[in-house]
mmCIF file of C-alpha atoms in Angstrom:
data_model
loop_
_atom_site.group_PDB
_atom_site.id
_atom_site.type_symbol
_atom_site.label_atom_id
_atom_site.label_comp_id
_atom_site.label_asym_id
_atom_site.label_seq_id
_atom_site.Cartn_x
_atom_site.Cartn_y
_atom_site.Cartn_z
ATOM 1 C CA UNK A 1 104.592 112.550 52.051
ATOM 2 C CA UNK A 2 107.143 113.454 49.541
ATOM 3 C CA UNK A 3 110.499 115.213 50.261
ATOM 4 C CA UNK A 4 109.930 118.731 48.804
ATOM 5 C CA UNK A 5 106.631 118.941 50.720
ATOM 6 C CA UNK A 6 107.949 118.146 53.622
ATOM 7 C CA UNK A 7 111.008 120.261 53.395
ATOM 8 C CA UNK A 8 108.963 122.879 52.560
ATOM 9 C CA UNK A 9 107.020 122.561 55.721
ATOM 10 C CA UNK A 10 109.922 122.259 58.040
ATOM 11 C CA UNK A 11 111.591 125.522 56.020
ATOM 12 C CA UNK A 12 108.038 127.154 57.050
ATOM 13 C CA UNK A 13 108.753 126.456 60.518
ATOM 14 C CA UNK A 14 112.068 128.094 60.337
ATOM 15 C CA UNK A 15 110.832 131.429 58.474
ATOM 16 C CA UNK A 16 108.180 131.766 61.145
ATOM 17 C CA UNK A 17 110.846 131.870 63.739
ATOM 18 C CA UNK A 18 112.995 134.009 61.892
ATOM 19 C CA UNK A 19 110.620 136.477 61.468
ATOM 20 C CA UNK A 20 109.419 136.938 64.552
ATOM 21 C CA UNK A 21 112.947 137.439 66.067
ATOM 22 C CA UNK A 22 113.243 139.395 63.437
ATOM 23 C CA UNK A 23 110.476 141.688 64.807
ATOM 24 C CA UNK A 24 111.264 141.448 68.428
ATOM 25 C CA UNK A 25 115.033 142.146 67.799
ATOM 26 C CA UNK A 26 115.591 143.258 64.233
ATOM 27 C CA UNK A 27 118.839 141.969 62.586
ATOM 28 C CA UNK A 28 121.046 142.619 65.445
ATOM 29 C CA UNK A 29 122.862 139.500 64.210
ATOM 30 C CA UNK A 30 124.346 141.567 61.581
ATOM 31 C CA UNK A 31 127.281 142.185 64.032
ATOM 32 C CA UNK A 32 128.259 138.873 64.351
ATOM 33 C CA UNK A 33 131.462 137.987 62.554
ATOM 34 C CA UNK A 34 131.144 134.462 60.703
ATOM 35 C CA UNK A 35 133.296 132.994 62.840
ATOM 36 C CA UNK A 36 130.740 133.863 65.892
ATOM 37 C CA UNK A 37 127.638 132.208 64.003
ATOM 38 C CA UNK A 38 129.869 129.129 63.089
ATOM 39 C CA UNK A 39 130.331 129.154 67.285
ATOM 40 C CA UNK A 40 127.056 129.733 67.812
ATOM 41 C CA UNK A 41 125.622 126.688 65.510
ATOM 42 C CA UNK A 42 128.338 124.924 67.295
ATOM 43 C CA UNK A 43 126.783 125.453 70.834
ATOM 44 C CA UNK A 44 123.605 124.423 68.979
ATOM 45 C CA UNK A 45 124.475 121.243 67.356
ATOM 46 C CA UNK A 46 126.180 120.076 71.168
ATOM 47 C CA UNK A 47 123.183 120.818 72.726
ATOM 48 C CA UNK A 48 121.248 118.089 70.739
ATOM 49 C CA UNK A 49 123.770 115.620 70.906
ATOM 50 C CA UNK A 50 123.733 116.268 74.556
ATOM 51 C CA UNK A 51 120.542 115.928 74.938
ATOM 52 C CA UNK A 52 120.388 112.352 72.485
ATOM 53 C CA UNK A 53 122.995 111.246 74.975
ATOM 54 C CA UNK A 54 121.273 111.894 78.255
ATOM 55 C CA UNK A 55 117.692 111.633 77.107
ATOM 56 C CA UNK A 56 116.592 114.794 78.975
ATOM 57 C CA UNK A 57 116.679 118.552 78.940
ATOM 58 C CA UNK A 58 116.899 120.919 82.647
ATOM 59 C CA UNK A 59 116.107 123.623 80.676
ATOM 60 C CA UNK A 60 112.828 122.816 78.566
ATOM 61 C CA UNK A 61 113.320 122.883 75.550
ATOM 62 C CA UNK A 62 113.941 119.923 73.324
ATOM 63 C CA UNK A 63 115.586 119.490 70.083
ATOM 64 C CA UNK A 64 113.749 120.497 67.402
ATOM 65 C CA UNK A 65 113.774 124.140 68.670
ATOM 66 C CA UNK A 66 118.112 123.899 68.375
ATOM 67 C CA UNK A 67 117.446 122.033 64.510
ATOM 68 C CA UNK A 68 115.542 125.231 63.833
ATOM 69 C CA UNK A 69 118.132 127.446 65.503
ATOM 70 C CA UNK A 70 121.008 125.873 62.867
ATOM 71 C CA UNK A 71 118.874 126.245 59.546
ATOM 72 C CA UNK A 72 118.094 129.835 60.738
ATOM 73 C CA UNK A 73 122.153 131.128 61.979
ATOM 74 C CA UNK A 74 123.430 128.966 59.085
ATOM 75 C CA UNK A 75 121.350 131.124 56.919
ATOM 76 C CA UNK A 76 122.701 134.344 58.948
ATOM 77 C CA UNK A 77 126.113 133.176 58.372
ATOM 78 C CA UNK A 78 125.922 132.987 54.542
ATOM 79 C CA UNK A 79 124.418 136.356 54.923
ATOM 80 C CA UNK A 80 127.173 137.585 56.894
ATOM 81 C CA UNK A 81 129.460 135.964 54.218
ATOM 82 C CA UNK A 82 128.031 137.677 51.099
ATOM 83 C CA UNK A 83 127.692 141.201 53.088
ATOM 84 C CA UNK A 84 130.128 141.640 55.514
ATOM 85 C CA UNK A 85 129.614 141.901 59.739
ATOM 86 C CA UNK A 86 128.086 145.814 60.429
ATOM 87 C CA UNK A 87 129.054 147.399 63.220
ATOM 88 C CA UNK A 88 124.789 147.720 63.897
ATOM 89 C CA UNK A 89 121.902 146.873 62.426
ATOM 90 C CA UNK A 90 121.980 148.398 58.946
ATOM 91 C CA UNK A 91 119.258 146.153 57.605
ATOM 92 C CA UNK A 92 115.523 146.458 57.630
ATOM 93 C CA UNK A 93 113.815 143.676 58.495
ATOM 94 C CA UNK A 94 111.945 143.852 55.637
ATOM 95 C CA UNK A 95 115.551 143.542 53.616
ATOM 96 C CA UNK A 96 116.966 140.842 56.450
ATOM 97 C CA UNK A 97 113.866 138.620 55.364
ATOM 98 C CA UNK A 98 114.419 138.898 51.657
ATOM 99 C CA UNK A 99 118.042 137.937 51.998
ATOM 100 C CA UNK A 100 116.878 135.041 54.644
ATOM 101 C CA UNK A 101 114.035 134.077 51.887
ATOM 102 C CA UNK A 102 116.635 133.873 48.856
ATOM 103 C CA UNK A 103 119.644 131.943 51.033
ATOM 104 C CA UNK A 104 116.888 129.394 51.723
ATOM 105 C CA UNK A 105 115.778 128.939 48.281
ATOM 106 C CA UNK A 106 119.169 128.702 47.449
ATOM 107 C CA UNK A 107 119.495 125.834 49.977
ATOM 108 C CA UNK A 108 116.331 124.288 49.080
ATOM 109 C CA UNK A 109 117.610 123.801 45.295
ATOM 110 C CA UNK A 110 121.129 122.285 46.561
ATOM 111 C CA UNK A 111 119.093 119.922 48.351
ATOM 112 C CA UNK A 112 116.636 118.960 45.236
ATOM 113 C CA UNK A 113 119.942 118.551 43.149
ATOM 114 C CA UNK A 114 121.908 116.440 46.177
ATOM 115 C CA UNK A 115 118.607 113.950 47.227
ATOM 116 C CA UNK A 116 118.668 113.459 43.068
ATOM 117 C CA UNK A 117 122.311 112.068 42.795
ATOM 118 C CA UNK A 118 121.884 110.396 47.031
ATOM 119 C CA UNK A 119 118.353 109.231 46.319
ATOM 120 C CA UNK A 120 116.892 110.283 49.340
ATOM 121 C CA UNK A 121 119.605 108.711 51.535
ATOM 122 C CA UNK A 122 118.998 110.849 53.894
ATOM 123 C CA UNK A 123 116.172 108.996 55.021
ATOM 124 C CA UNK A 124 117.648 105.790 55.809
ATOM 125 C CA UNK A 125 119.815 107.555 58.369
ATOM 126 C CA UNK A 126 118.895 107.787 62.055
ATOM 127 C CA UNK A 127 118.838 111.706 63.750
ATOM 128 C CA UNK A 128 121.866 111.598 65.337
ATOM 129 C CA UNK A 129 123.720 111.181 62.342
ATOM 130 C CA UNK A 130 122.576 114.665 60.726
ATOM 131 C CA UNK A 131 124.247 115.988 64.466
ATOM 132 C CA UNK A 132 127.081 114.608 63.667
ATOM 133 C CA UNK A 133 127.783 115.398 60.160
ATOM 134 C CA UNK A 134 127.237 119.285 61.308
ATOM 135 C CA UNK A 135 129.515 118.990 63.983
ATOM 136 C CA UNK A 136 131.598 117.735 61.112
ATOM 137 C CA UNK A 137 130.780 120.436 58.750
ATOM 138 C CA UNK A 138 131.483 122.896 61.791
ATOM 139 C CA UNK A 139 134.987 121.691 62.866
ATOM 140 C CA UNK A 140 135.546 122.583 58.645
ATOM 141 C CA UNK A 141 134.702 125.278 58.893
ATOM 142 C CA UNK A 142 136.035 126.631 61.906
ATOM 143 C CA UNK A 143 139.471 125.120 60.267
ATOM 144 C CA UNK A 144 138.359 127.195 56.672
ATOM 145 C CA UNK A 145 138.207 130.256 59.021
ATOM 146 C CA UNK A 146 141.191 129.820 60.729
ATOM 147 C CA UNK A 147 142.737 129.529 57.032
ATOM 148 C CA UNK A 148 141.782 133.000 56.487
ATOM 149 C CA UNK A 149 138.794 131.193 54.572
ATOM 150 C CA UNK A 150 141.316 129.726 51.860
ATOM 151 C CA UNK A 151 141.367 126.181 50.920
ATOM 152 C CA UNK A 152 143.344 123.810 48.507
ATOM 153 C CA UNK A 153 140.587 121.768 47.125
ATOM 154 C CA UNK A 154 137.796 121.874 49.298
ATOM 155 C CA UNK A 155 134.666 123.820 49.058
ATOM 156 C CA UNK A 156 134.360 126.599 51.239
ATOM 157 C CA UNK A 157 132.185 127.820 54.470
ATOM 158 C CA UNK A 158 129.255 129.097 52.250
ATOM 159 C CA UNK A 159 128.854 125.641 51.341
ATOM 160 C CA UNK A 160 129.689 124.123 54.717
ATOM 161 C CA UNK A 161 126.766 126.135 56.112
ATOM 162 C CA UNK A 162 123.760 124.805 53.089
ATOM 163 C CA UNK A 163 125.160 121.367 54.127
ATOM 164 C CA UNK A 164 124.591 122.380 57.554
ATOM 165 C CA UNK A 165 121.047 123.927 56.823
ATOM 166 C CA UNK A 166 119.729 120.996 54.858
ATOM 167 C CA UNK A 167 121.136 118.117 57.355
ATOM 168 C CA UNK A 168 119.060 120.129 60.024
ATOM 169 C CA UNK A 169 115.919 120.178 57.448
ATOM 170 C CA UNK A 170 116.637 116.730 57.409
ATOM 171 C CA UNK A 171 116.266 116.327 61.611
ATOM 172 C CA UNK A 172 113.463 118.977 61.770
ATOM 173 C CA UNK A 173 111.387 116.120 59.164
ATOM 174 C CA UNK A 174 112.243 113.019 61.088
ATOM 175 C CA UNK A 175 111.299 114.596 64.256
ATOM 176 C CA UNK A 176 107.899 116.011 63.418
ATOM 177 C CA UNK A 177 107.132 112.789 60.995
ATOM 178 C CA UNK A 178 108.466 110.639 63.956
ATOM 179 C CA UNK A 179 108.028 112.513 66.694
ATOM 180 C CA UNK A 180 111.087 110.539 68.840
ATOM 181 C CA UNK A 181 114.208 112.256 69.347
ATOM 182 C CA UNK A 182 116.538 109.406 68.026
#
């Protein structure tokens, strides 16, 4: 199967969760402040490499659901980037899925232009690794933030978080074409 297909299909899998919290919560995430949803990807990303490192969950749920749970509050914080925290919901969800639907296409192309110039590295690396490079990209972020989101001459959290959502597109792929939790 080729890359964009199968991006496409683990993207699908996101939007489907999305929306449905989306319905059974609306976008109550709008009053988390970036810093929160970099925290809360954090909690995410430890959670798999927990799991990787003790082979089992206590809880239930395995790691593909906290893969899906990074591309979807990595998309919430470049939304909360672009707009600002609200103090409440002040989006429909209706609007909240349009501005989900465009921050994922814009990931989508930064990955078509990235697996151009890595040819398709990505696939030559073992699950754990994409954990890794978003703890990475998180500790970079949290530093960004704790800049006041200034940097010298490195790029910023918006692009910390479409690194973030295409190394977990990345896991989300090797787990459902592998089905192992490496």
């Amino acid at each position: 199967m080729d890359t964009l297909t199968q991006f496409d299909g683990a993207l699908k899998m996101c939007r489907d969760i999305f929306e449905k919290k989306l319905n059974d919560y609306g976008a109550s995430w709008r009053i988390m402040r970036p810093a929160a949803v970099t925290d809360q990807i954090f909690i995410k990303a430890k959670r798999i490499r927990s799991l990787q490192e003790k082979k089992c969950s206590k809880v239930g749920e395995g790691i593909l659901p906290e893969f899906i749970a990074i591309v979807n509050y990595a998309a919430v914080g470049i939304i909360q980037l672009a707009k600002g925290f609200s103090d409440n919901k002040d989006l429909a969800p209706a609007d909240a899925l349009a501005l989900y639907d465009k921050t994922i296409a814009d990931a989508r192309t930064l990955m078509i232009a990235k697996n151009h110039d890595y040819d398709e590295a990505w696939r030559g690396m073992r699950v754990l690794s994409y954990v890794d490079l978003i703890l990475m990209k998180i500790e970079r972020t949290k530093e960004i933030e704790d800049h006041g989101g200034l940097t010298i001459i490195s790029e910023g959290i918006d692009a910390n978080y479409f690194d973030m959502i295409n190394y977990a597109v990345f896991g989300i792929i090797k787990l459902t074409e592998d089905d192992t939790c490496q």
